Tab-separated table of C-alpha atoms in Angstrom:
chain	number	residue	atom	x	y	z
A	1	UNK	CA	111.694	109.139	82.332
A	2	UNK	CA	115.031	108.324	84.028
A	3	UNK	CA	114.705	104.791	85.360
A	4	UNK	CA	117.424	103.101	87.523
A	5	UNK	CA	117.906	99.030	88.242
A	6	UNK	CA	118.720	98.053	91.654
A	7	UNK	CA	119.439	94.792	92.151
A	8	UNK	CA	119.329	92.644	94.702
A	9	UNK	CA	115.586	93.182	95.970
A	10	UNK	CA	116.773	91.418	99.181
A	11	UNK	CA	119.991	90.019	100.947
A	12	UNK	CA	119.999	88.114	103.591
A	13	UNK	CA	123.430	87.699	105.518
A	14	UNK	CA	124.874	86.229	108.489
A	15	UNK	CA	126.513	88.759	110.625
A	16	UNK	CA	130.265	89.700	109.981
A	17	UNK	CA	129.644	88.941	106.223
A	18	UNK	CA	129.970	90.950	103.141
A	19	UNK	CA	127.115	92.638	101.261
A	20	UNK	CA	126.651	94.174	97.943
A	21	UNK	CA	123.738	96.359	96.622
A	22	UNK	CA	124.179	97.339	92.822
A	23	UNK	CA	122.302	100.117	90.550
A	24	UNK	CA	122.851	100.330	86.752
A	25	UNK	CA	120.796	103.028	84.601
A	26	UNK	CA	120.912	102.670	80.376
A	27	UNK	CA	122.022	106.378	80.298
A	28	UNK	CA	124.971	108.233	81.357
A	29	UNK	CA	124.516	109.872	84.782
A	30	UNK	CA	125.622	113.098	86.335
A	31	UNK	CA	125.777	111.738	89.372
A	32	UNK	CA	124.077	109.159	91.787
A	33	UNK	CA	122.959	109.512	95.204
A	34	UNK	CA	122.681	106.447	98.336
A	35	UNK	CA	120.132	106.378	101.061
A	36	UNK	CA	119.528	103.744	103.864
A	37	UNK	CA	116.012	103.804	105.193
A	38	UNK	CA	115.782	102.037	108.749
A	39	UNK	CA	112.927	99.492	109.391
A	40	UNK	CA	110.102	101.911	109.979
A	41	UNK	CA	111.761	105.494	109.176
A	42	UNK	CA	113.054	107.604	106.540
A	43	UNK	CA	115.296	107.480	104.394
A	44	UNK	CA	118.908	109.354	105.318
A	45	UNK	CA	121.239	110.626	102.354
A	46	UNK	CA	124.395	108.844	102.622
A	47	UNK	CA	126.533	109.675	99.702
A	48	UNK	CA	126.736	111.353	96.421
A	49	UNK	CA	129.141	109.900	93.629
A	50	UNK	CA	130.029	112.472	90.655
A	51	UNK	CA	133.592	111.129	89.040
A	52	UNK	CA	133.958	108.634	86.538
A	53	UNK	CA	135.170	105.755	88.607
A	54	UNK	CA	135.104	107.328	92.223
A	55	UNK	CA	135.039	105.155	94.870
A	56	UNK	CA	134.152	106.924	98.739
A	57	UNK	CA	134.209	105.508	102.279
A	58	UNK	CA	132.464	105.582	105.104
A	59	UNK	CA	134.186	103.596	107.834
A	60	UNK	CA	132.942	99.944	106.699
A	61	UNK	CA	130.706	100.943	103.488
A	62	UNK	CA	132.758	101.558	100.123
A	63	UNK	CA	130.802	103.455	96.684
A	64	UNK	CA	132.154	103.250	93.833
A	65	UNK	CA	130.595	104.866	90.396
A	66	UNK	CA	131.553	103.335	86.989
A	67	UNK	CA	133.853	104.349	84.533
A	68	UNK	CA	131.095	105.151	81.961
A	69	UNK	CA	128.902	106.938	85.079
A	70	UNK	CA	126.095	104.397	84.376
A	71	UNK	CA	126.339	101.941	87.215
A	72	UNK	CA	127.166	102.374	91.146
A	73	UNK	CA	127.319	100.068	94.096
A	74	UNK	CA	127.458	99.600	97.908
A	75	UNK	CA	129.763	97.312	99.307
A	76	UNK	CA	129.557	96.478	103.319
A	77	UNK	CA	132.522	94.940	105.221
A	78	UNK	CA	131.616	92.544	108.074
A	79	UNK	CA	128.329	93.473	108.666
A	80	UNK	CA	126.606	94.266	112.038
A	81	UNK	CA	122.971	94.015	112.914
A	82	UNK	CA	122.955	98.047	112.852
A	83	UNK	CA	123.047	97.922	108.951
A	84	UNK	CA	119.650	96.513	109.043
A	85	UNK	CA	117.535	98.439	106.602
A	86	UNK	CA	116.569	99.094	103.066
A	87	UNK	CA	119.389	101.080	100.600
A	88	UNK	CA	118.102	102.955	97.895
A	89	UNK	CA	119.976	104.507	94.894
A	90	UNK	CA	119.039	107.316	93.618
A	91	UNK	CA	119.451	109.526	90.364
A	92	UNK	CA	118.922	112.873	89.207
A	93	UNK	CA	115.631	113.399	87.038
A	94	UNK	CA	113.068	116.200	85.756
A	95	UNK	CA	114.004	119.678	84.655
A	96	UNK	CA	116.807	121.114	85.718
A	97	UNK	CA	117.197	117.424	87.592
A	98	UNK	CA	116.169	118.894	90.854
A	99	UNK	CA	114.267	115.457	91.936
A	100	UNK	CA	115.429	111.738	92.205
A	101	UNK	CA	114.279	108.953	90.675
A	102	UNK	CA	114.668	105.773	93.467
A	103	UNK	CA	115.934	102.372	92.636
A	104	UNK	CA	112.981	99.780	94.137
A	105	UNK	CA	115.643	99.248	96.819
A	106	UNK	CA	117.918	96.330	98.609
A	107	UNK	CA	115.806	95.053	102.057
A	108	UNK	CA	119.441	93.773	104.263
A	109	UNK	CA	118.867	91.493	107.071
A	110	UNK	CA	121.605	90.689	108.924
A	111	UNK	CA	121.470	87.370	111.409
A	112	UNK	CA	122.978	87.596	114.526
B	1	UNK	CA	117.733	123.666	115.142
B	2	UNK	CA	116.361	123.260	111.025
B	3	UNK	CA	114.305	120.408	110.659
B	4	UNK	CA	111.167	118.735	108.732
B	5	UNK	CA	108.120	118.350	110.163
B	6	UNK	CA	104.819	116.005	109.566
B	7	UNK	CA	101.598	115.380	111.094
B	8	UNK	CA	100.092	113.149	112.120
B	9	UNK	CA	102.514	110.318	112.218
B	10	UNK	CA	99.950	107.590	112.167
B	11	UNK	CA	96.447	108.394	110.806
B	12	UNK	CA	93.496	105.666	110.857
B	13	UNK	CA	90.598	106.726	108.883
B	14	UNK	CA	87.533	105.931	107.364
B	15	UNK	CA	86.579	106.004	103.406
B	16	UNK	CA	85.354	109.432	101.831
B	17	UNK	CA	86.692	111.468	104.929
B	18	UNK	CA	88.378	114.636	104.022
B	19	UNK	CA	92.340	114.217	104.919
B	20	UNK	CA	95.364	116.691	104.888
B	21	UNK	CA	98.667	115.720	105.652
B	22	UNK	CA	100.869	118.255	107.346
B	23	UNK	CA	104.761	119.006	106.181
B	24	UNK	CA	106.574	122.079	107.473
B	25	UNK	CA	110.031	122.683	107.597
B	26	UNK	CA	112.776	125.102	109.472
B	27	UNK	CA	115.817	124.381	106.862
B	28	UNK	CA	114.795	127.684	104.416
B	29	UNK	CA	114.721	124.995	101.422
B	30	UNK	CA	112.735	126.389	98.724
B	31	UNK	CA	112.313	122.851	96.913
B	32	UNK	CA	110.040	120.074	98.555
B	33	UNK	CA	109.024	116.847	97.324
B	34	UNK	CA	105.877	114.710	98.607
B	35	UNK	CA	106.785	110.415	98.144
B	36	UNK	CA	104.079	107.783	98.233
B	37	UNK	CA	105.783	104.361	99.613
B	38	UNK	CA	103.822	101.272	100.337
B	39	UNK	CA	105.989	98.987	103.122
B	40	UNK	CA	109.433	97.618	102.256
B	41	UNK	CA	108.903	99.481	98.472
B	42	UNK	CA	110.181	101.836	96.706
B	43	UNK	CA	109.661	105.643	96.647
B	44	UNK	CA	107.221	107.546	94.418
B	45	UNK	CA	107.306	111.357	93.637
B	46	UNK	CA	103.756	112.583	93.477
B	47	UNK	CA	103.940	116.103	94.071
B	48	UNK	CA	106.651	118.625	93.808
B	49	UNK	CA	107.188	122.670	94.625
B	50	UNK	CA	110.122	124.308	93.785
B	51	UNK	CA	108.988	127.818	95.592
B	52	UNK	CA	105.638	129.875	96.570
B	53	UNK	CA	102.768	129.234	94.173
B	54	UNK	CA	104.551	126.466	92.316
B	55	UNK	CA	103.732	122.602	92.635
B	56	UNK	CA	103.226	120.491	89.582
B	57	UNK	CA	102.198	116.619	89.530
B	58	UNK	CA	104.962	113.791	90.079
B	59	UNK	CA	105.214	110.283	88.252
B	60	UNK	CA	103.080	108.746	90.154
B	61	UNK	CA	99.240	109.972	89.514
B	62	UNK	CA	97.720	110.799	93.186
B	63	UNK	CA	94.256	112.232	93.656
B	64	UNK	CA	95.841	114.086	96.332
B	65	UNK	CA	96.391	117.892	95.838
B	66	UNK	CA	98.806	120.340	97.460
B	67	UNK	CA	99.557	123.792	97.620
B	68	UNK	CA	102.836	126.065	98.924
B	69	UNK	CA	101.427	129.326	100.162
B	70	UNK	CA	104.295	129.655	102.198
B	71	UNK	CA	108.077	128.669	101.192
B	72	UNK	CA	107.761	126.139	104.829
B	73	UNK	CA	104.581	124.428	104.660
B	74	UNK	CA	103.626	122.072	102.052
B	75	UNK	CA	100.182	120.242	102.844
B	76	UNK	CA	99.105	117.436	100.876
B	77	UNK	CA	95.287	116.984	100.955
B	78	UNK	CA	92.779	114.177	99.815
B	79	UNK	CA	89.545	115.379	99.687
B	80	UNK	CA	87.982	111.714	99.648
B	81	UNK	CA	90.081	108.747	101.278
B	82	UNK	CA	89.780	105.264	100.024
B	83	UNK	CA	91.251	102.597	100.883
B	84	UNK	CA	93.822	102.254	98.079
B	85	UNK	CA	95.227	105.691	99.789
B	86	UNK	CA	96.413	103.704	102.536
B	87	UNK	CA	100.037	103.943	102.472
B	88	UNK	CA	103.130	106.131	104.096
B	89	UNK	CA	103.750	109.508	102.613
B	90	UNK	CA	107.159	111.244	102.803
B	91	UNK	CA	107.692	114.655	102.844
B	92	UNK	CA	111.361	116.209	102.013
B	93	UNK	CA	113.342	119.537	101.443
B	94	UNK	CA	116.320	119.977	98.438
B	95	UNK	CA	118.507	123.010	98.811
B	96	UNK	CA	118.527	125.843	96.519
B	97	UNK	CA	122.047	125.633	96.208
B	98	UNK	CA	123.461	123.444	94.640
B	99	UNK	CA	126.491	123.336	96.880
B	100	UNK	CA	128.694	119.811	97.199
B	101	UNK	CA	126.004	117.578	97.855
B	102	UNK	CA	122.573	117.928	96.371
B	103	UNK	CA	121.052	115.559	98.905
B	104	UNK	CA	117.499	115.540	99.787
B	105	UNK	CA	115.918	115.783	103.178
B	106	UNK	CA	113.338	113.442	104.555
B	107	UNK	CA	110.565	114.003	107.298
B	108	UNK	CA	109.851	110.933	109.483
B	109	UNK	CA	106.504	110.955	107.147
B	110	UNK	CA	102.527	109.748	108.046
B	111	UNK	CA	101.572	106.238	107.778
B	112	UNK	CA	97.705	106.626	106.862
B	113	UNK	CA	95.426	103.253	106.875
B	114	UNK	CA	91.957	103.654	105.221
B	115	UNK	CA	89.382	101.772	106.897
């Protein structure tokens, strides 16, 4: 089945730094979904990518989807402790690609 | 206001009792998804209905069961819990239309520990 690499597992960052999560998949995708799961909750969509090379913000978080659709990432300006959490990728699968397959997830811990 | 629903939140319970997890939702969705996901790891589709009468297995094999007699409930039973069931189970909704975003919807889900 569809698999999808998410790399890093974890990050740890001092606060006001950068962070980067990354997800690359061996076959072309029709489009790639990102979720952020707080410490003890659920995950929450974020953001769906569909273009060949988009790139979307969301006041300090930037997606971008590669030009061959096969590889996405997060990028976080200055980080604040409220970014704590896990983000997952995710990518279409099954018939009619009506469920997700999950990347295993970045865990971001921010130090205050 | 629509929203997904599961109960219990926590559930502490002793091997071979019969267990069913509660998921109900307000959003009209017609597609719901049940995820296994131990702490800090990643999510695993064991069940999915895409409308009355349908559910079919997900990649992950689960002795659990389910069943969708009605489009907003979606139980998830275990008619034997062991202690390798011990884990949190997420319950979410998808859309029927496609629309912009094909997002899917998470419940707060049921963290079950099998004593």
């Amino acid at each position: 089945g569809q698999q999808v690499m998410q790399i890093p597992q974890y990050q740890h960052v001092q606060e006001g730094e950068d962070f980067t999560t990354y997800c690359n998949s061996s076959t072309t995708l029709s489009n790639i979904q990102w979720y952020k799961q707080r410490p003890g909750g659920h995950p929450v969509f974020l953001i769906q990518l569909v273009k060949s090379g988009e790139v979307k913000k969301q006041k300090r978080l930037t997606f971008q989807f590669g030009e061959a659709k096969k590889n996405s990432s997060l990028h976080i300006t200055a980080t604040q402790t409220t970014d704590v959490g896990t983000y997952f990728c995710a990518v279409p699968s099954g018939a009619g690609s009506y469920q997700l397959t999950f990347g295993k997830g970045t865990k971001l811990s921010v130090i205050p | 206001e629509a929203d997904i629903y599961q109960t219990p939140r926590y559930l502490v319970i002793g091997t071979g009792k019969k267990i069913t997890l509660e998921c109900s939702q307000t959003m009209g969705h017609d597609k719901m998804y049940w995820y296994q996901q131990d702490p800090g790891m990643e999510l695993h589709l064991i069940h999915y209905s895409y409308g009355v009468n349908s559910t079919e297995k997900g990649d992950l094999s689960s002795e659990s069961t389910v069943s969708r007699i009605r489009t907003e409930h979606f139980p998830l039973t275990l008619e034997s819990a062991r202690p390798s069931h011990t884990s949190q189970y997420l319950c979410a909704t998808k859309s029927k239309t496609s629309g912009i975003y094909n997002e899917q919807f998470f419940g707060p889900g049921t963290r079950l520990t099998v004593l």
